[in-house]
CSV table of C-alpha atoms and ligand atoms in Angstrom, one decimal:
chain,number,residue,atom,x,y,z
C,1,MET,CA,82.5,151.5,202.8
C,2,THR,CA,79.8,149.2,204.8
C,3,ASN,CA,82.5,148.3,206.8
C,4,TRP,CA,83.6,153.1,207.4
C,5,ARG,CA,79.6,153.1,208.3
C,6,ASN,CA,79.0,150.6,210.4
C,7,GLU,CA,82.0,152.1,212.6
C,8,LEU,CA,80.2,155.0,212.5
C,9,GLN,CA,77.0,153.6,213.3
C,10,ARG,CA,78.8,152.3,216.3
C,11,PHE,CA,80.4,154.9,217.4
C,12,LEU,CA,76.8,156.4,217.4
C,13,ILE,CA,74.9,153.8,219.9
C,14,LEU,CA,78.4,154.3,222.4
C,15,LEU,CA,77.9,157.5,222.0
C,16,GLY,CA,74.0,156.6,222.4
C,17,THR,CA,74.5,154.6,225.3
C,18,ALA,CA,76.7,157.0,226.9
C,19,ALA,CA,74.0,159.9,227.3
C,20,VAL,CA,71.4,157.3,228.4
C,21,ILE,CA,73.0,156.1,231.1
C,22,GLY,CA,74.4,159.5,231.6
C,23,LEU,CA,71.1,161.1,231.8
C,24,ILE,CA,69.7,158.7,234.0
C,25,ILE,CA,72.3,158.8,236.6
C,26,GLY,CA,73.0,162.7,235.9
C,27,GLU,CA,76.3,162.5,235.4
C,28,ILE,CA,76.4,163.2,231.0
C,29,SER,CA,79.2,164.5,230.9
C,30,PHE,CA,81.4,162.4,232.7
C,31,THR,CA,79.2,158.8,230.8
C,32,LEU,CA,80.4,160.9,228.2
C,33,VAL,CA,84.3,161.0,228.6
C,34,VAL,CA,84.6,158.0,229.6
C,35,ALA,CA,82.9,156.5,226.6
C,36,LEU,CA,85.0,159.0,224.6
C,37,ALA,CA,88.4,157.8,226.1
C,38,GLY,CA,87.0,154.7,225.9
C,39,TYR,CA,86.5,154.4,222.4
C,40,SER,CA,90.0,156.5,221.8
C,41,SER,CA,91.7,153.6,224.1
C,42,TYR,CA,90.3,151.1,221.7
C,43,ASN,CA,91.3,152.4,218.9
C,44,LEU,CA,94.7,153.6,220.5
C,45,LEU,CA,95.3,149.8,221.4
C,46,GLN,CA,94.5,148.5,217.6
C,47,LEU,CA,96.9,151.4,216.0
C,48,ARG,CA,99.8,149.4,218.6
C,49,ARG,CA,99.0,146.4,217.3
C,50,LEU,CA,99.1,147.4,213.5
C,51,THR,CA,102.6,149.1,213.9
C,52,LYS,CA,103.8,146.0,216.1
C,53,TRP,CA,102.9,143.8,213.7
C,54,VAL,CA,104.4,145.9,210.8
C,55,ALA,CA,107.8,146.4,212.2
C,56,LYS,CA,107.5,143.0,212.1
C,57,ASP,CA,109.3,143.0,208.7
C,58,SER,CA,105.4,141.0,207.9
C,59,HIS,CA,105.9,142.9,204.3
C,60,LYS,CA,108.1,140.2,203.8
C,61,SER,CA,107.5,136.7,205.4
C,62,ASP,CA,103.7,135.4,205.9
C,63,THR,CA,103.3,136.4,209.9
C,64,GLN,CA,99.4,136.1,210.2
C,65,PRO,CA,97.8,139.7,210.9
C,66,PRO,CA,96.5,140.7,214.3
C,67,GLU,CA,92.9,139.3,214.7
C,68,GLY,CA,90.3,142.7,214.8
C,69,THR,CA,86.9,143.7,215.4
C,70,GLY,CA,85.3,146.2,212.7
C,71,ILE,CA,86.3,148.6,210.5
C,72,TRP,CA,90.0,147.1,212.1
C,73,GLY,CA,89.1,144.1,210.9
C,74,SER,CA,89.1,145.2,207.8
C,75,ILE,CA,92.0,147.7,207.9
C,76,PHE,CA,94.5,144.6,208.9
C,77,ASP,CA,93.0,142.4,205.8
C,78,SER,CA,93.8,144.8,203.1
C,79,ILE,CA,97.0,145.1,204.4
C,80,TYR,CA,97.7,141.9,204.7
C,81,ARG,CA,95.7,141.7,201.5
C,82,LEU,CA,98.8,144.1,200.0
C,83,GLN,CA,101.2,142.9,200.8
C,84,LYS,CA,100.8,139.2,199.8
C,85,GLN,CA,100.2,141.0,196.1
C,86,GLU,CA,103.3,143.1,196.8
C,87,ARG,CA,105.5,140.0,197.7
C,88,LEU,CA,104.1,137.6,194.8
C,89,ALA,CA,104.9,140.0,192.4
C,90,SER,CA,108.5,140.2,194.4
C,91,ASP,CA,108.6,137.0,194.1
C,92,TYR,CA,108.5,137.1,190.7
C,93,LEU,CA,110.4,140.2,189.5
C,94,LYS,CA,113.5,138.5,191.8
C,95,ASN,CA,112.9,134.6,190.1
C,96,ILE,CA,112.9,136.8,186.5
C,97,LEU,CA,116.4,138.4,187.2
C,98,ASP,CA,117.5,135.3,189.1
C,99,LYS,CA,117.2,133.3,186.0
C,100,ALA,CA,118.5,136.4,184.1
C,101,GLN,CA,121.5,136.2,185.5
C,102,GLU,CA,121.8,133.0,185.7
C,103,SER,CA,121.8,132.7,182.0
C,104,SER,CA,124.0,135.3,181.4
C,105,ALA,CA,126.9,134.0,183.3
C,106,ALA,CA,125.9,131.0,181.5
C,107,LEU,CA,126.4,132.7,178.2
C,108,GLU,CA,130.1,132.1,176.5
C,109,MET,CA,129.8,134.9,174.7
C,110,ALA,CA,130.5,138.6,177.2
C,111,VAL,CA,127.3,140.8,178.0
C,112,VAL,CA,128.0,144.0,179.6
C,113,MET,CA,125.4,147.3,179.6
C,114,ILE,CA,127.0,150.6,179.3
C,115,ASN,CA,125.2,153.6,180.3
C,116,LYS,CA,124.8,156.7,178.7
C,117,GLN,CA,128.3,158.1,179.6
C,118,GLY,CA,130.2,155.4,178.0
C,119,THR,CA,131.1,154.2,181.8
C,120,LEU,CA,130.2,150.1,182.5
C,121,ASP,CA,126.9,149.7,184.2
C,122,TRP,CA,127.3,145.5,184.5
C,123,TRP,CA,128.5,142.9,182.6
C,124,ASN,CA,128.5,138.9,183.2
C,125,ARG,CA,130.8,136.8,184.3
C,126,ALA,CA,132.8,136.0,180.5
C,127,THR,CA,133.1,139.7,180.3
C,128,GLU,CA,135.8,139.0,183.0
C,129,GLU,CA,137.1,136.1,180.9
C,130,LEU,CA,137.3,137.7,177.5
C,131,LEU,CA,137.7,141.3,178.3
C,132,GLY,CA,139.9,141.1,181.4
C,133,ILE,CA,137.5,143.2,183.5
C,134,ARG,CA,137.2,142.7,187.5
C,135,TYR,CA,134.2,143.5,189.5
C,136,PRO,CA,134.2,146.3,191.1
C,137,ASN,CA,137.1,148.0,190.5
C,138,ASP,CA,136.0,148.4,186.8
C,139,ARG,CA,132.8,149.6,187.7
C,140,ASN,CA,131.8,152.7,186.2
C,141,GLN,CA,135.0,153.2,184.3
C,142,ALA,CA,134.7,154.6,180.9
C,143,VAL,CA,134.5,151.4,178.0
C,144,THR,CA,137.6,153.3,176.4
C,145,ASN,CA,139.8,153.2,179.2
C,146,LEU,CA,139.3,149.5,179.3
C,147,ILE,CA,139.5,148.5,176.0
C,148,ARG,CA,141.9,150.6,174.9
C,149,ASP,CA,142.3,149.7,171.0
C,150,PRO,CA,141.7,152.6,169.0
C,151,ARG,CA,139.4,151.4,166.2
C,152,PHE,CA,136.8,150.2,169.4
C,153,ALA,CA,137.2,153.9,170.3
C,154,ASP,CA,136.6,154.8,166.3
C,155,TYR,CA,133.6,152.1,166.2
C,156,PHE,CA,132.0,153.2,170.5
C,157,HIS,CA,132.2,157.1,169.0
C,158,LYS,CA,130.7,157.0,165.5
C,159,GLU,CA,127.6,155.1,166.7
C,160,LYS,CA,126.8,153.0,163.8
C,161,TYR,CA,126.1,149.8,164.8
C,162,SER,CA,124.9,148.2,162.0
C,163,GLN,CA,128.0,146.3,161.6
C,164,THR,CA,130.3,144.2,164.1
C,165,LEU,CA,133.6,145.0,165.0
C,166,ARG,CA,136.5,142.7,164.9
C,167,ILE,CA,139.6,143.4,167.1
C,168,GLU,CA,142.6,141.9,169.1
C,169,ALA,CA,141.8,140.7,173.0
C,170,PRO,CA,143.0,143.3,174.6
C,171,GLY,CA,146.7,142.1,176.4
C,172,VAL,CA,146.5,138.8,174.6
C,173,SER,CA,147.9,138.3,171.5
C,174,GLY,CA,145.8,135.8,168.7
C,175,ARG,CA,142.9,136.1,170.0
C,176,THR,CA,140.3,137.7,167.9
C,177,LEU,CA,136.8,139.7,169.4
C,178,GLU,CA,133.8,140.6,167.5
C,179,PHE,CA,131.6,143.3,168.8
C,180,GLN,CA,128.6,144.3,168.5
C,181,ILE,CA,126.5,147.1,170.3
C,182,THR,CA,123.1,147.9,170.6
C,183,LEU,CA,121.4,151.3,171.5
C,184,PHE,CA,118.9,150.5,173.8
C,185,GLY,CA,116.9,152.7,177.0
C,186,GLU,CA,117.8,156.0,176.9
C,187,HIS,CA,120.8,156.3,174.7
C,188,GLU,CA,122.7,153.4,176.9
C,189,LYS,CA,124.2,150.7,175.1
C,190,LEU,CA,124.5,146.7,175.0
C,191,MET,CA,128.2,145.4,174.0
C,192,LEU,CA,127.8,142.1,172.8
C,193,VAL,CA,131.4,140.0,172.9
C,194,ARG,CA,132.1,136.8,170.9
C,195,ASP,CA,135.6,135.4,170.3
C,196,VAL,CA,136.0,134.3,167.4
C,197,THR,CA,139.4,133.9,167.1
C,198,GLN,CA,138.9,130.4,165.3
C,199,LEU,CA,136.6,131.2,162.8
C,200,HIS,CA,139.0,134.2,162.1
C,201,ARG,CA,141.5,131.0,162.0
C,202,LEU,CA,139.9,129.5,159.4
C,203,GLU,CA,138.4,132.6,157.4
C,204,SER,CA,142.1,133.6,156.8
C,205,MET,CA,143.0,129.9,155.8
C,206,ARG,CA,140.4,130.2,153.2
C,207,ARG,CA,142.0,133.7,152.3
C,208,ASP,CA,145.3,132.5,152.1
C,209,PHE,CA,144.7,129.9,149.9
C,210,VAL,CA,142.0,130.8,147.4
C,211,GLY,CA,145.7,133.9,147.5
C,212,ASN,CA,148.0,131.0,147.0
C,213,VAL,CA,146.1,128.9,144.5
C,214,SER,CA,145.0,131.8,142.2
C,215,HIS,CA,148.8,133.6,142.5
C,216,GLU,CA,150.2,129.5,141.7
C,217,LEU,CA,148.0,129.2,138.8
C,218,GLY,CA,149.1,132.9,137.5
C,219,THR,CA,152.1,131.9,135.9
C,220,PRO,CA,150.9,128.4,134.1
C,221,ILE,CA,148.3,130.7,132.7
C,222,THR,CA,149.5,133.3,131.4
C,223,VAL,CA,152.6,130.5,129.6
C,224,ILE,CA,149.3,128.6,127.7
C,225,LYS,CA,147.3,132.0,126.9
C,226,GLY,CA,150.8,133.5,125.3
C,227,TYR,CA,151.0,130.2,123.1
C,228,LEU,CA,147.7,130.1,122.4
C,229,GLU,CA,147.9,133.4,120.9
C,230,THR,CA,151.1,133.0,118.8
C,231,ILE,CA,149.3,130.0,117.4
C,232,ALA,CA,146.4,131.8,117.2
C,233,ASP,CA,148.0,134.9,115.3
C,234,ASN,CA,149.2,132.1,112.5
C,235,LEU,CA,146.4,130.0,112.1
C,236,ASP,CA,146.6,129.7,108.8
C,237,SER,CA,149.8,127.0,109.2
C,238,PHE,CA,147.2,124.6,111.1
C,239,ASP,CA,144.9,122.6,109.3
C,240,SER,CA,141.1,124.5,110.0
C,241,ARG,CA,139.5,121.2,112.2
C,242,TRP,CA,141.8,123.0,114.8
C,243,HIS,CA,140.6,126.7,113.6
C,244,LYS,CA,137.8,126.6,116.1
C,245,PRO,CA,139.0,124.2,118.8
C,246,ILE,CA,142.1,126.7,118.7
C,247,GLU,CA,139.9,130.8,119.2
C,248,GLN,CA,138.0,128.7,121.8
C,249,MET,CA,141.1,127.7,123.5
C,250,ARG,CA,141.9,130.9,123.4
C,251,SER,CA,139.3,132.7,124.5
C,252,GLN,CA,139.3,130.3,127.8
C,253,SER,CA,142.6,130.9,128.7
C,254,GLN,CA,141.5,135.1,128.8
C,255,ARG,CA,138.7,134.2,130.5
C,256,MET,CA,140.9,131.7,133.0
C,257,GLU,CA,143.0,134.9,132.9
C,258,ASN,CA,140.3,137.6,133.7
C,259,ILE,CA,139.0,134.9,137.3
C,260,VAL,CA,142.3,134.8,138.5
C,261,ARG,CA,143.1,138.8,138.3
C,262,ASP,CA,139.6,138.9,140.0
C,263,LEU,CA,140.4,136.6,142.4
C,264,LEU,CA,143.7,137.8,143.7
C,265,VAL,CA,142.2,141.5,144.0
C,266,LEU,CA,139.5,139.9,146.3
C,267,SER,CA,141.5,138.4,148.3
C,268,ALA,CA,144.2,141.7,148.6
C,269,ILE,CA,141.5,143.6,149.6
C,270,GLU,CA,139.7,141.1,152.5
C,271,THR,CA,143.6,140.4,154.0
C,272,ARG,CA,144.3,144.2,153.7
C,273,ALA,CA,143.9,145.7,157.1
C,274,VAL,CA,141.7,148.9,156.0
C,275,PRO,CA,144.9,152.4,156.5
C,276,ARG,CA,144.4,154.5,158.9
C,277,ALA,CA,145.6,156.9,156.3
C,278,GLN,CA,143.1,157.7,154.0
C,279,GLU,CA,143.7,159.9,151.0
C,280,LYS,CA,142.4,162.7,149.5
C,281,VAL,CA,140.3,161.6,146.2
C,282,ASP,CA,138.9,163.6,143.3
C,283,LEU,CA,135.9,162.5,142.6
C,284,GLY,CA,135.3,164.6,139.3
C,285,GLU,CA,138.8,163.6,138.4
C,286,LEU,CA,138.1,160.1,138.7
C,287,ALA,CA,134.5,159.9,136.8
C,288,ARG,CA,136.9,161.5,133.9
C,289,GLU,CA,139.6,158.9,134.3
C,290,ILE,CA,136.5,156.2,133.7
C,291,GLU,CA,135.4,157.8,131.2
C,292,ALA,CA,138.7,158.4,129.4
C,293,HIS,CA,139.6,154.4,130.3
C,294,THR,CA,136.4,153.0,129.1
C,295,GLU,CA,135.8,155.2,125.6
C,296,GLU,CA,136.7,152.0,123.9
C,297,VAL,CA,134.2,149.9,125.5
C,298,MET,CA,131.5,152.3,124.5
C,299,GLN,CA,132.2,152.8,121.5
C,300,GLU,CA,132.3,149.4,120.3
C,301,LYS,CA,128.6,149.5,121.4
C,302,HIS,CA,127.8,152.8,120.2
C,303,HIS,CA,126.5,153.7,124.0
C,304,ARG,CA,125.9,156.9,125.3
C,305,PHE,CA,127.9,157.5,128.3
C,306,LEU,CA,126.9,160.7,130.1
C,307,VAL,CA,129.0,161.5,133.5
C,308,ASP,CA,127.4,164.5,135.6
C,309,CYS,CA,129.4,164.7,138.7
C,310,PRO,CA,129.7,168.0,140.7
C,311,ASN,CA,133.2,169.5,141.1
C,312,GLU,CA,135.5,169.1,144.2
C,313,ILE,CA,133.6,166.4,145.7
C,314,ILE,CA,136.7,165.4,147.6
C,315,LEU,CA,136.2,161.7,149.2
C,316,LEU,CA,138.6,160.7,151.8
C,317,GLY,CA,139.5,156.7,151.0
C,318,GLN,CA,141.5,154.7,149.2
C,319,ARG,CA,141.5,155.4,145.6
C,320,SER,CA,143.3,152.4,143.4
C,321,GLU,CA,139.5,150.8,145.4
C,322,LEU,CA,137.2,153.7,144.4
C,323,TYR,CA,138.5,153.5,141.1
C,324,SER,CA,137.8,149.7,140.3
C,325,ALA,CA,134.8,149.4,142.2
C,326,LEU,CA,133.6,152.7,140.2
C,327,SER,CA,134.9,151.0,136.9
C,328,ASN,CA,133.3,147.7,137.6
C,329,LEU,CA,129.8,148.9,137.9
C,330,VAL,CA,130.2,150.9,134.7
C,331,ILE,CA,132.3,148.3,132.2
C,332,ASN,CA,129.2,146.1,133.8
C,333,ALA,CA,126.7,148.6,132.9
C,334,ALA,CA,127.9,148.8,129.3
C,335,LYS,CA,128.3,144.6,129.4
C,336,TYR,CA,124.4,144.1,130.4
C,337,THR,CA,123.3,146.8,127.7
C,338,PRO,CA,122.0,146.1,124.1
C,339,PRO,CA,124.2,148.2,121.4
C,340,LYS,CA,122.9,152.3,121.1
C,341,GLY,CA,122.5,152.2,125.0
C,342,CYS,CA,122.5,154.9,127.2
C,343,ILE,CA,124.7,154.7,131.0
C,344,GLN,CA,125.2,157.5,133.3
C,345,LEU,CA,127.5,157.6,136.2
C,346,ARG,CA,126.2,160.6,138.3
C,347,ALA,CA,127.3,161.8,141.8
C,348,ALA,CA,125.3,164.1,144.3
C,349,LEU,CA,125.9,165.5,147.5
C,350,ASP,CA,123.3,165.9,150.2
C,351,PRO,CA,123.3,165.9,154.1
C,352,LYS,CA,124.4,163.1,154.7
C,353,GLY,CA,127.0,162.6,152.4
C,354,VAL,CA,127.2,161.4,148.6
C,355,THR,CA,125.1,159.3,146.9
C,356,ILE,CA,127.1,157.9,143.5
C,357,ALA,CA,125.1,155.9,141.4
C,358,VAL,CA,125.0,154.4,137.7
C,359,GLU,CA,121.8,153.5,135.4
C,360,ASP,CA,122.3,151.9,132.4
C,361,ASN,CA,119.1,151.4,130.0
C,362,GLY,CA,119.7,147.9,129.7
C,363,LEU,CA,118.7,144.5,130.4
C,364,GLY,CA,117.5,145.0,134.0
C,365,ILE,CA,117.7,142.1,137.1
C,366,GLU,CA,114.3,140.1,137.5
C,367,SER,CA,114.0,141.1,141.5
C,368,HIS,CA,114.6,137.5,142.8
C,369,HIS,CA,118.7,137.4,141.6
C,370,ILE,CA,118.9,141.4,143.5
C,371,PRO,CA,119.9,140.1,147.5
C,372,ARG,CA,122.4,137.0,145.7
C,373,LEU,CA,124.6,139.4,142.9
C,374,THR,CA,127.2,140.6,145.2
C,375,GLU,CA,128.0,136.9,145.9
C,376,ARG,CA,130.8,134.8,144.4
C,377,PHE,CA,130.8,133.7,140.7
C,378,TYR,CA,126.6,134.7,141.2
C,379,ARG,CA,125.3,135.3,137.7
C,380,VAL,CA,122.1,136.2,136.6
C,381,ASP,CA,122.6,134.5,133.2
C,382,PRO,CA,125.8,132.2,133.3
C,383,SER,CA,126.1,132.2,129.5
C,384,ARG,CA,124.9,135.5,128.5
C,385,SER,CA,128.1,136.5,131.8
C,386,ALA,CA,130.9,134.1,130.2
C,387,GLU,CA,129.5,135.6,126.3
C,388,SER,CA,130.9,138.9,128.1
C,389,GLY,CA,134.1,138.0,129.7
C,390,GLY,CA,132.6,137.9,132.8
C,391,THR,CA,134.1,136.3,135.8
C,392,GLY,CA,131.0,136.0,138.0
C,393,LEU,CA,134.0,138.2,140.8
C,394,GLY,CA,132.9,142.0,139.2
C,395,LEU,CA,130.0,143.0,141.9
C,396,ALA,CA,131.7,140.8,145.3
C,397,ILE,CA,135.1,142.9,144.3
C,398,VAL,CA,132.4,146.0,144.7
C,399,LYS,CA,131.0,144.6,147.7
C,400,HIS,CA,134.3,144.9,149.1
C,401,ILE,CA,135.8,147.6,147.9
C,402,LEU,CA,132.7,150.0,149.9
C,403,ALA,CA,132.6,148.3,153.4
C,404,ARG,CA,135.9,149.5,153.5
C,405,HIS,CA,134.6,153.1,152.8
C,406,ASP,CA,131.5,152.4,155.4
C,407,SER,CA,129.2,152.2,152.3
C,408,GLU,CA,127.2,149.6,150.4
C,409,LEU,CA,126.6,148.7,147.3
C,410,ALA,CA,121.9,149.6,146.4
C,411,VAL,CA,120.5,147.9,143.0
C,412,GLU,CA,117.3,149.2,141.8
C,413,SER,CA,116.1,147.6,138.5
C,414,THR,CA,113.9,146.2,136.5
C,415,PRO,CA,114.2,143.6,133.2
C,416,THR,CA,114.1,145.5,129.8
C,417,LYS,CA,114.5,148.7,131.3
C,418,GLY,CA,117.7,148.8,132.5
C,419,SER,CA,119.5,149.4,136.4
C,420,ILE,CA,120.6,151.8,139.0
C,421,PHE,CA,123.5,151.0,140.7
C,422,SER,CA,124.6,153.7,143.7
C,423,PHE,CA,125.7,153.9,146.8
C,424,HIS,CA,126.3,156.5,149.3
C,425,ILE,CA,129.8,157.4,150.7
C,426,PRO,CA,128.7,159.3,154.0
C,427,LYS,CA,129.4,162.9,155.4
C,428,GLU,CA,132.3,161.8,157.7
C,429,ARG,CA,134.5,161.0,154.3
C,430,VAL,CA,133.9,163.6,151.7
C,431,LEU,CA,135.0,166.8,152.0
C,432,SER,CA,133.5,169.6,149.7
N,501,ADP,P1,130.3,139.3,135.7
N,501,ADP,O1,131.6,139.0,136.1
N,501,ADP,O2,129.7,137.9,135.4
N,501,ADP,O3,129.7,140.3,135.2
N,501,ADP,P2,129.3,140.3,138.4
N,501,ADP,O4,130.0,140.1,139.8
N,501,ADP,O5,130.4,142.2,137.9
N,501,ADP,O6,129.8,139.1,137.6
N,501,ADP,O7,128.2,140.7,138.3
N,501,ADP,C1,127.0,139.5,138.5
N,501,ADP,C2,125.9,139.9,137.9
N,501,ADP,O8,124.9,140.6,137.8
N,501,ADP,C3,126.2,139.4,136.3
N,501,ADP,O9,126.5,138.4,135.9
N,501,ADP,C4,125.0,140.2,135.5
N,501,ADP,O10,123.8,139.3,135.9
N,501,ADP,C5,124.4,140.5,136.7
N,501,ADP,N1,124.8,142.0,136.5
N,501,ADP,C6,125.3,143.1,136.9
N,501,ADP,N2,125.1,144.6,136.6
N,501,ADP,C7,124.1,144.3,135.7
N,501,ADP,C8,123.5,145.4,135.1
N,501,ADP,N3,123.8,146.6,134.9
N,501,ADP,N4,123.0,145.1,134.2
N,501,ADP,C9,122.4,144.0,134.1
N,501,ADP,N5,122.6,142.9,134.4
N,501,ADP,C10,123.9,142.6,135.5
């Protein structure tokens, strides 16, 4: 503002001086025109210097501004200062961008940016190796055209990315890739892909080992248990000292048989791929079947068992697996509820699917145990679980089955009051 005022002052002094000289020599118009022409030429000259300086890419290189006096000097200086700030900011951004690119190029994991149309925007070097995507040919290609596995298309379009997807690498047999997608910006997606071949191999070795061991143990345990049962039926022919050990051997062999059976179930669920063809499962009928099969257990402990399930809910899934998950929850509720308890099996439709819950008014579980309940062999109270014939594998089986039905187990519990084990089946799997 001061500069502007100074410049105005200078202009007025120039005009005043020209007017005075004009008056003295009697040619006021002439001196005024000369003064104005001189002033305009000076300004034009400064403008020319400015354009020349700007045209020299001064914003990219650090060229000094032209020397100028008055308002022009401050205009040159301000532009120079702004350019310097802009240059610093852009150098900083470029530096960050270079670092981001260098670090993503160094990653062994593929990083792919997908725009809201589902086509590829950008990817790092590892992507070319893992997915065979090439620059620039594959830019703007739909990701589902480049990764043609139908399971990937399902995962990509469902937009439920809380879980990862494992499939074989496109065009390379024996290589397993794990995909994880995250949404960002305006419906854009960041896809991370890593090679999990080694991990996958180790996991399948572990699964095979558990499966084989359980299978191999099956026959000897059946034989031992068979003999022990025969011996237990003829206890009278044995010395009374042997009665207790024989009974213990019989009950432990039964426990071993249960563990082997559950391990085999677990390893079968883990090894079998989720079938693409789903069965239509009538939930009401399944609940009635569970009611009939658990009648004996409920009567033994004098429990009331209430089933509240709307008719005509059809689930898409595997019937035997859903039966196993639900009956595990119902049997647990019966086991961990003192006699004369009340067990409820409920199903309720909502706009997002159906919630199925098993509630009891039994022992309940302290909150710090809840996150670990679905771990294999985790028991809240090992002695009580063993007493009730528990293997510690039931909830692990339930967890796996539910994951295969796009669902998760939720547990609410209050010690001494009871527990609710529930899960939600998404609407894509519900016909009603
Ligand atoms: P288990 O064969 O021992 O019952 P599970 O995997 O089915 O194994 O359950 C794990 C543990 O969770 C059990 O040992 C038990 O302590 C606890 N649990 C499961 N269901 C209930 C329930 N309804 N009420 C109280 N505790 C439960």
